[in-house]
Amino acid sequence: MTSVDVTPNQNDRVLHSLPADAADPCVHCGFCLPTCASYRVLGTEMDSPRGRIHTLKAIDNGELELDATVASHFDSCLGCFACVSACPSGVRYDQLIEATRPLLNQAELRSPCQNHFRQVLLKLLPYPGRLRALLQPLRAYAGTPIQALSRRLGINRILGPQLEAMEALLPALAAENFQDDLKVLHPAAGQRRSRVGLVLGCVQRCFDPGVNQATLEVLKANGFEVVIPSDQGCCGAVTHHQGQLKQTNELAEKLVRSFALAIGPGKPGGDEPLEAVLVTASGCGHTMKAYDELLDGSSNFGVPVMDVHEFLIERGLSKTFQNSLQPMLHPDGSTASAEAPLAVTYHDACHMIHGQGISSQPRQLLQTIPHLVLYEASEANLCCGSAGIYNLVQPEEADQLGRIKVAELRRTNAELIASANIGCTLQIRRHLNGGLSVVHPMEMLACSAGLHQPPGIQKSLSITKVPGEGDNR
């Protein structure tokens, strides 16, 4: 019996789905070691990309058995793919670890508690309705003095490390966290340039719904008609990153079907086809861009999947929108200016920079905001420790990485942190423990344009109208 939705055979070659020489380019140079998040906190060769590749070869050659001890060194991998970017030999470690993940889900490779906890997470997180049902009773606790007191006294420690980690990520829950009241079809403001679809995300819509609202407003203001299927679910990223292939395919097919049912003659999303399907969370984008492979090309959107930053830079911001952007306020209420610009640091989510090769586009968009200056963290490529459900199933390692990441971000002396992935945002907010706001670049653009004011962070995301400034720039 296994804890997965497929039945792997431990006697199969681990790399059976890849070319026989997939691991051969590795020359054990060690360039991957300083970039590897798990090696950074654990410091053992077995918990590095180089060590795992050596282990995979040994398993493949029948020299080593995939038992619980060996599997634990693969479980310690965050799947951040920083090593792929760093490798001078072009080793596709991302393909190697993705081929290994399904085999790690055999019940005997983890303890019963670990298996049950993972099963609960994967039956909960990809389903917004279930997640909201669980969160509803917690509204009286989350973000209140009761929660603050519980954390200060350490009461949450009695829950155990994994449930304590879940509680630590729990934000304040407002009414909008529990409803998707967006229409299916949203006309463009002014002359329409094209039509796009927008994926809401399963976790993001429950914990940070303002991101979707801000993105919608920015797209409309730039001349894009937006279609948002009302019954869309999870894209499958959470399960994909855990090697749960059957569940991932089911979720992916349902998401594709929700768009197909919304678009066409007589349908609520309008007759015309879309130019692209857009995502605002990097983890979602990484998985959705792999739909052709995951679904064997049998079912897909029929149009490109693009990160929203990638799309807006490729298509360009409209002149009207650019002229509407106004300086934001510093946390002390003073207006950002050329002499005193707003200091911002952008956090590179791993599945954005390493998984999709997107790095400059979010920065380019942020730099369109007047009197905003970007400061770079010295270890911008280091994973924050979120990594899907990693900060829940490997809480100790994730805690160390979160502390390292926040220390790096603080050293930039930024007044605001921009993050384009919901998992990273929650992880960084947890370890900041107040003092700085973490917001999505789309929220900053929408705020600067006077389109949307995200609840709860008005102090950091405020703008001031400077007469004529938009026209004179």
Short mmCIF file of C-alpha atoms in Angstrom, two decimals, residues 53-395:
data_model
loop_
_atom_site.label_atom_id
_atom_site.label_comp_id
_atom_site.label_asym_id
_atom_site.label_seq_id
_atom_site.Cartn_x
_atom_site.Cartn_y
_atom_site.Cartn_z
CA ILE A 53 22.90 12.76 -8.16
CA HIS A 54 25.55 10.33 -6.86
CA THR A 55 22.82 8.58 -4.85
CA LEU A 56 20.52 8.36 -7.87
CA LYS A 57 23.27 6.74 -9.93
CA ALA A 58 23.92 4.22 -7.16
CA ILE A 59 20.20 3.34 -6.93
CA ASP A 60 19.95 3.13 -10.70
CA ASN A 61 22.90 0.74 -10.81
CA GLY A 62 21.50 -1.46 -8.05
CA GLU A 63 24.25 -0.49 -5.61
CA LEU A 64 21.95 1.25 -3.13
CA GLU A 65 18.40 0.65 -1.96
CA LEU A 66 15.87 3.44 -1.76
CA ASP A 67 14.98 3.08 1.90
CA ALA A 68 13.66 5.59 4.44
CA THR A 69 17.12 6.97 5.25
CA VAL A 70 18.02 7.53 1.60
CA ALA A 71 14.59 8.97 0.86
CA SER A 72 14.99 11.55 3.65
CA HIS A 73 17.88 13.14 1.75
CA PHE A 74 15.61 13.67 -1.24
CA ASP A 75 12.82 14.97 0.99
CA SER A 76 15.23 17.61 2.27
CA CYS A 77 15.44 19.06 -1.28
CA LEU A 78 13.28 22.18 -1.67
CA GLY A 79 13.12 21.87 -5.45
CA CYS A 80 14.24 25.50 -5.79
CA PHE A 81 16.38 24.70 -8.88
CA ALA A 82 19.07 27.23 -7.94
CA CYS A 83 21.59 24.51 -8.74
CA VAL A 84 20.25 24.30 -12.30
CA SER A 85 21.02 27.98 -12.83
CA ALA A 86 24.47 27.60 -11.26
CA CYS A 87 25.61 24.39 -12.98
CA PRO A 88 28.32 25.05 -15.64
CA SER A 89 27.78 21.59 -17.16
CA GLY A 90 24.07 22.03 -17.78
CA VAL A 91 22.90 19.20 -15.52
CA ARG A 92 19.09 19.19 -15.44
CA TYR A 93 18.72 18.45 -11.77
CA ASP A 94 15.13 19.70 -11.99
CA GLN A 95 14.29 16.76 -14.26
CA LEU A 96 16.15 14.34 -12.00
CA ILE A 97 14.34 15.35 -8.81
CA GLU A 98 10.95 15.46 -10.55
CA ALA A 99 11.51 11.89 -11.78
CA THR A 100 12.36 10.86 -8.20
CA ARG A 101 9.47 12.55 -6.35
CA PRO A 102 6.77 9.97 -7.18
CA LEU A 103 8.93 7.15 -5.78
CA LEU A 104 9.33 9.00 -2.49
CA ASN A 105 5.59 8.70 -1.85
CA GLN A 106 5.76 5.00 -1.02
CA ALA A 107 4.30 4.58 2.45
CA GLU A 108 7.28 2.69 3.89
CA LEU A 109 9.66 5.56 3.12
CA ARG A 110 8.06 7.92 5.65
CA SER A 111 6.53 7.47 9.07
CA PRO A 112 2.73 7.02 9.34
CA CYS A 113 2.45 10.51 10.86
CA GLN A 114 4.38 12.05 7.99
CA ASN A 115 2.26 10.24 5.42
CA HIS A 116 -1.02 11.25 7.05
CA PHE A 117 0.04 14.86 7.42
CA ARG A 118 1.01 15.10 3.76
CA GLN A 119 -2.27 13.47 2.74
CA VAL A 120 -4.22 16.02 4.76
CA LEU A 121 -2.33 18.91 3.20
CA LEU A 122 -2.88 17.63 -0.34
CA LYS A 123 -6.57 17.04 0.31
CA LEU A 124 -6.94 20.55 1.69
CA LEU A 125 -4.66 23.15 0.09
CA PRO A 126 -5.59 22.59 -3.59
CA TYR A 127 -9.30 23.00 -2.80
CA PRO A 128 -10.33 26.57 -1.87
CA GLY A 129 -13.75 25.48 -0.63
CA ARG A 130 -12.29 23.00 1.84
CA LEU A 131 -9.58 25.43 2.92
CA ARG A 132 -12.10 28.19 3.56
CA ALA A 133 -14.31 25.83 5.56
CA LEU A 134 -11.34 25.10 7.83
CA LEU A 135 -10.36 28.77 8.11
CA GLN A 136 -13.83 30.12 8.86
CA PRO A 137 -13.83 29.20 12.57
CA LEU A 138 -10.32 30.65 12.89
CA ARG A 139 -11.44 34.18 12.02
CA ALA A 140 -12.00 34.85 15.71
CA TYR A 141 -8.36 33.91 16.39
CA ALA A 142 -6.24 34.91 13.37
CA GLY A 143 -4.77 38.38 13.56
CA THR A 144 -6.22 39.08 17.00
CA PRO A 145 -4.57 39.76 20.38
CA ILE A 146 -5.36 36.15 21.27
CA GLN A 147 -3.09 34.90 18.51
CA ALA A 148 -0.38 37.37 19.48
CA LEU A 149 -0.55 36.29 23.12
CA SER A 150 -0.51 32.61 22.20
CA ARG A 151 2.64 33.10 20.15
CA ARG A 152 4.32 35.25 22.78
CA LEU A 153 3.72 32.65 25.49
CA GLY A 154 4.77 29.78 23.24
CA ILE A 155 1.45 27.98 23.66
CA ASN A 156 1.53 26.92 20.01
CA ARG A 157 4.53 24.69 20.66
CA ILE A 158 2.27 22.06 22.21
CA LEU A 159 0.84 21.50 18.71
CA GLY A 160 4.09 19.97 17.50
CA PRO A 161 6.48 21.45 14.93
CA GLN A 162 4.34 20.91 11.83
CA LEU A 163 1.06 22.31 13.18
CA GLU A 164 3.00 25.10 14.87
CA ALA A 165 4.46 25.95 11.46
CA MET A 166 0.95 26.08 9.99
CA GLU A 167 -0.24 28.43 12.72
CA ALA A 168 2.79 30.66 12.23
CA LEU A 169 1.76 31.30 8.61
CA LEU A 170 -1.86 32.12 9.48
CA PRO A 171 -2.65 35.77 8.64
CA ALA A 172 -5.60 37.88 9.70
CA LEU A 173 -8.71 36.72 7.84
CA ALA A 174 -11.12 39.30 6.42
CA ALA A 175 -14.47 38.71 4.75
CA GLU A 176 -12.97 38.94 1.25
CA ASN A 177 -10.77 35.93 2.03
CA PHE A 178 -13.88 33.77 1.91
CA GLN A 179 -15.54 34.81 -1.33
CA ASP A 180 -14.81 34.99 -5.03
CA ASP A 181 -17.21 37.71 -6.08
CA LEU A 182 -15.52 38.50 -9.38
CA LYS A 183 -17.53 38.46 -12.58
CA VAL A 184 -16.53 36.18 -15.43
CA LEU A 185 -16.02 38.93 -18.01
CA HIS A 186 -14.27 42.23 -17.22
CA PRO A 187 -14.15 44.75 -20.07
CA ALA A 188 -10.98 46.70 -20.74
CA ALA A 189 -10.82 50.36 -19.77
CA GLY A 190 -10.72 52.39 -22.96
CA GLN A 191 -9.73 50.79 -26.24
CA ARG A 192 -9.36 47.02 -25.97
CA ARG A 193 -5.96 45.64 -26.93
CA SER A 194 -6.74 41.91 -26.46
CA ARG A 195 -8.35 39.33 -24.19
CA VAL A 196 -6.62 37.33 -21.46
CA GLY A 197 -7.60 34.79 -18.84
CA LEU A 198 -6.61 35.12 -15.18
CA VAL A 199 -5.93 32.24 -12.78
CA LEU A 200 -6.82 33.12 -9.17
CA GLY A 201 -4.78 30.45 -7.39
CA CYS A 202 -6.07 28.20 -4.61
CA VAL A 203 -4.04 29.50 -1.64
CA GLN A 204 -3.71 33.08 -2.86
CA ARG A 205 -7.44 33.67 -3.16
CA CYS A 206 -7.87 32.51 0.45
CA PHE A 207 -4.93 34.30 2.08
CA ASP A 208 -4.18 37.30 -0.16
CA PRO A 209 -7.18 37.98 -2.45
CA GLY A 210 -6.13 41.60 -2.93
CA VAL A 211 -3.45 40.43 -5.35
CA ASN A 212 -6.06 39.14 -7.77
CA GLN A 213 -8.15 42.30 -7.51
CA ALA A 214 -5.10 44.50 -8.08
CA THR A 215 -3.98 42.42 -11.06
CA LEU A 216 -7.43 42.64 -12.60
CA GLU A 217 -7.45 46.43 -12.27
CA VAL A 218 -3.96 46.79 -13.76
CA LEU A 219 -4.82 44.60 -16.74
CA LYS A 220 -8.08 46.43 -17.42
CA ALA A 221 -6.38 49.82 -17.13
CA ASN A 222 -3.82 48.69 -19.73
CA GLY A 223 -6.51 47.80 -22.26
CA PHE A 224 -6.92 44.08 -21.64
CA GLU A 225 -10.29 42.39 -21.35
CA VAL A 226 -10.05 39.76 -18.60
CA VAL A 227 -11.90 36.44 -18.32
CA ILE A 228 -12.07 34.76 -14.91
CA PRO A 229 -13.99 31.46 -14.94
CA SER A 230 -16.14 31.34 -11.81
CA ASP A 231 -15.59 27.65 -11.10
CA GLN A 232 -11.83 27.50 -11.60
CA GLY A 233 -9.85 25.44 -9.10
CA CYS A 234 -6.22 24.66 -8.35
CA CYS A 235 -3.68 24.44 -11.17
CA GLY A 236 -1.99 21.40 -9.58
CA ALA A 237 1.25 23.09 -8.54
CA VAL A 238 1.08 21.92 -4.91
CA THR A 239 0.65 18.28 -5.88
CA HIS A 240 3.01 18.49 -8.86
CA HIS A 241 5.88 19.56 -6.62
CA GLN A 242 5.21 16.52 -4.43
CA GLY A 243 5.20 13.98 -7.25
CA GLN A 244 1.46 13.29 -7.03
CA LEU A 245 1.01 12.95 -10.76
CA LYS A 246 -2.52 11.58 -11.00
CA GLN A 247 -3.95 14.26 -8.72
CA THR A 248 -1.96 16.91 -10.58
CA ASN A 249 -3.36 15.80 -13.92
CA GLU A 250 -6.92 15.81 -12.56
CA LEU A 251 -6.55 19.33 -11.20
CA ALA A 252 -4.90 20.56 -14.41
CA GLU A 253 -7.61 19.08 -16.61
CA LYS A 254 -10.35 20.66 -14.47
CA LEU A 255 -8.71 24.07 -14.68
CA VAL A 256 -8.36 23.84 -18.46
CA ARG A 257 -11.98 22.69 -18.69
CA SER A 258 -13.20 25.65 -16.61
CA PHE A 259 -11.73 28.05 -19.19
CA ALA A 260 -13.16 26.04 -22.09
CA LEU A 261 -16.63 26.19 -20.53
CA ALA A 262 -16.38 29.96 -20.06
CA ILE A 263 -15.24 30.96 -23.56
CA GLY A 264 -17.08 30.53 -26.83
CA PRO A 265 -20.37 31.41 -28.54
CA GLY A 266 -23.07 32.10 -25.97
CA LYS A 267 -20.74 31.55 -23.03
CA PRO A 268 -20.24 34.04 -20.15
CA GLY A 269 -16.61 34.80 -21.02
CA GLY A 270 -17.40 35.96 -24.55
CA ASP A 271 -16.99 34.49 -28.01
CA GLU A 272 -13.44 35.43 -28.95
CA PRO A 273 -10.37 33.35 -28.02
CA LEU A 274 -7.82 34.51 -25.46
CA GLU A 275 -4.34 35.76 -26.23
CA ALA A 276 -2.89 34.19 -23.09
CA VAL A 277 -3.74 32.71 -19.70
CA LEU A 278 -2.02 34.73 -16.97
CA VAL A 279 -0.81 33.75 -13.52
CA THR A 280 0.32 35.91 -10.61
CA ALA A 281 2.04 33.25 -8.49
CA SER A 282 5.32 31.78 -9.69
CA GLY A 283 4.65 28.27 -8.40
CA CYS A 284 1.46 28.12 -10.46
CA GLY A 285 3.20 29.46 -13.53
CA HIS A 286 5.98 26.90 -13.36
CA THR A 287 3.53 23.99 -13.30
CA MET A 288 1.09 25.41 -15.83
CA LYS A 289 3.88 25.97 -18.34
CA ALA A 290 4.51 22.21 -18.08
CA TYR A 291 0.92 21.26 -18.97
CA ASP A 292 1.91 20.11 -22.46
CA GLU A 293 4.16 17.50 -20.88
CA LEU A 294 1.95 16.69 -17.90
CA LEU A 295 -1.18 16.25 -20.01
CA ASP A 296 0.65 14.65 -22.95
CA GLY A 297 -0.59 17.47 -25.16
CA SER A 298 -4.09 15.98 -25.06
CA SER A 299 -5.71 18.90 -23.30
CA ASN A 300 -4.44 22.42 -22.83
CA PHE A 301 -5.53 26.03 -23.07
CA GLY A 302 -4.49 26.35 -26.70
CA VAL A 303 -2.80 29.68 -25.87
CA PRO A 304 0.41 30.50 -23.98
CA VAL A 305 0.54 30.49 -20.19
CA MET A 306 2.42 33.58 -19.05
CA ASP A 307 3.38 35.21 -15.79
CA VAL A 308 1.60 38.55 -15.55
CA HIS A 309 4.88 40.48 -15.27
CA GLU A 310 6.26 38.67 -18.30
CA PHE A 311 3.10 39.48 -20.25
CA LEU A 312 2.96 43.17 -19.36
CA ILE A 313 6.60 43.74 -20.27
CA GLU A 314 6.18 41.90 -23.57
CA ARG A 315 3.02 43.82 -24.48
CA GLY A 316 4.06 47.07 -22.83
CA LEU A 317 2.21 49.31 -20.40
CA SER A 318 -0.17 51.72 -22.06
CA LYS A 319 0.79 55.39 -22.16
CA THR A 320 -2.39 56.29 -20.30
CA PHE A 321 -1.54 53.89 -17.50
CA GLN A 322 2.04 55.09 -17.25
CA ASN A 323 0.85 58.69 -16.98
CA SER A 324 -1.49 57.71 -14.15
CA LEU A 325 1.29 56.40 -11.91
CA GLN A 326 1.96 58.61 -8.91
CA PRO A 327 4.63 58.61 -6.16
CA MET A 328 3.87 56.49 -3.12
CA LEU A 329 4.30 57.46 0.50
CA HIS A 330 7.05 56.42 2.86
CA PRO A 331 5.90 54.52 5.97
CA ASP A 332 6.21 57.79 7.93
CA GLY A 333 3.66 59.43 5.65
CA SER A 334 6.05 61.66 3.70
CA THR A 335 5.91 61.69 -0.07
CA ALA A 336 8.52 59.82 -2.08
CA SER A 337 10.57 62.22 -4.17
CA ALA A 338 13.70 62.36 -6.29
CA GLU A 339 15.64 63.42 -3.21
CA ALA A 340 14.01 60.81 -0.96
CA PRO A 341 12.81 57.89 -3.09
CA LEU A 342 10.86 54.93 -1.70
CA ALA A 343 13.33 52.09 -1.02
CA VAL A 344 12.03 48.71 -2.18
CA THR A 345 13.63 45.29 -2.45
CA TYR A 346 12.24 42.60 -4.74
CA HIS A 347 12.35 38.97 -3.61
CA ASP A 348 13.06 36.50 -6.41
CA ALA A 349 10.80 33.47 -6.00
CA CYS A 350 12.66 30.31 -6.99
CA HIS A 351 10.04 29.05 -9.45
CA MET A 352 10.14 32.48 -11.07
CA ILE A 353 13.87 33.07 -11.48
CA HIS A 354 15.12 29.48 -11.78
CA GLY A 355 11.96 27.70 -12.93
CA GLN A 356 10.85 30.23 -15.55
CA GLY A 357 13.87 32.47 -16.09
CA ILE A 358 11.90 35.58 -15.07
CA SER A 359 13.90 38.15 -13.15
CA SER A 360 14.09 41.52 -14.86
CA GLN A 361 10.40 41.90 -15.76
CA PRO A 362 9.00 42.48 -12.24
CA ARG A 363 11.82 44.94 -11.57
CA GLN A 364 11.13 46.81 -14.79
CA LEU A 365 7.47 47.19 -13.83
CA LEU A 366 8.29 48.41 -10.33
CA GLN A 367 10.68 50.98 -11.73
CA THR A 368 7.86 52.63 -13.67
CA ILE A 369 6.53 53.91 -10.33
CA PRO A 370 7.83 57.45 -9.80
CA HIS A 371 10.54 57.98 -7.20
CA LEU A 372 10.97 54.30 -6.37
CA VAL A 373 14.45 52.80 -6.09
CA LEU A 374 15.21 49.08 -5.96
CA TYR A 375 17.85 47.64 -3.64
CA GLU A 376 19.15 44.11 -4.19
CA ALA A 377 19.76 41.55 -1.46
CA SER A 378 23.28 40.08 -1.51
CA GLU A 379 21.90 36.51 -1.65
CA ALA A 380 18.82 37.18 -3.74
CA ASN A 381 18.91 33.67 -5.25
CA LEU A 382 18.71 31.81 -1.93
CA CYS A 383 15.36 30.08 -1.31
CA CYS A 384 13.23 31.54 1.49
CA GLY A 385 12.21 28.07 2.69
CA SER A 386 8.58 28.10 1.58
CA ALA A 387 8.89 25.77 -1.42
CA GLY A 388 5.29 24.65 -1.71
CA ILE A 389 4.54 22.67 1.48
CA TYR A 390 8.21 22.36 2.48
CA ASN A 391 7.86 24.85 5.35
CA LEU A 392 5.10 22.63 6.75
CA VAL A 393 6.66 19.18 6.29
CA GLN A 394 10.28 20.25 6.96
CA PRO A 395 9.65 23.09 9.45
#
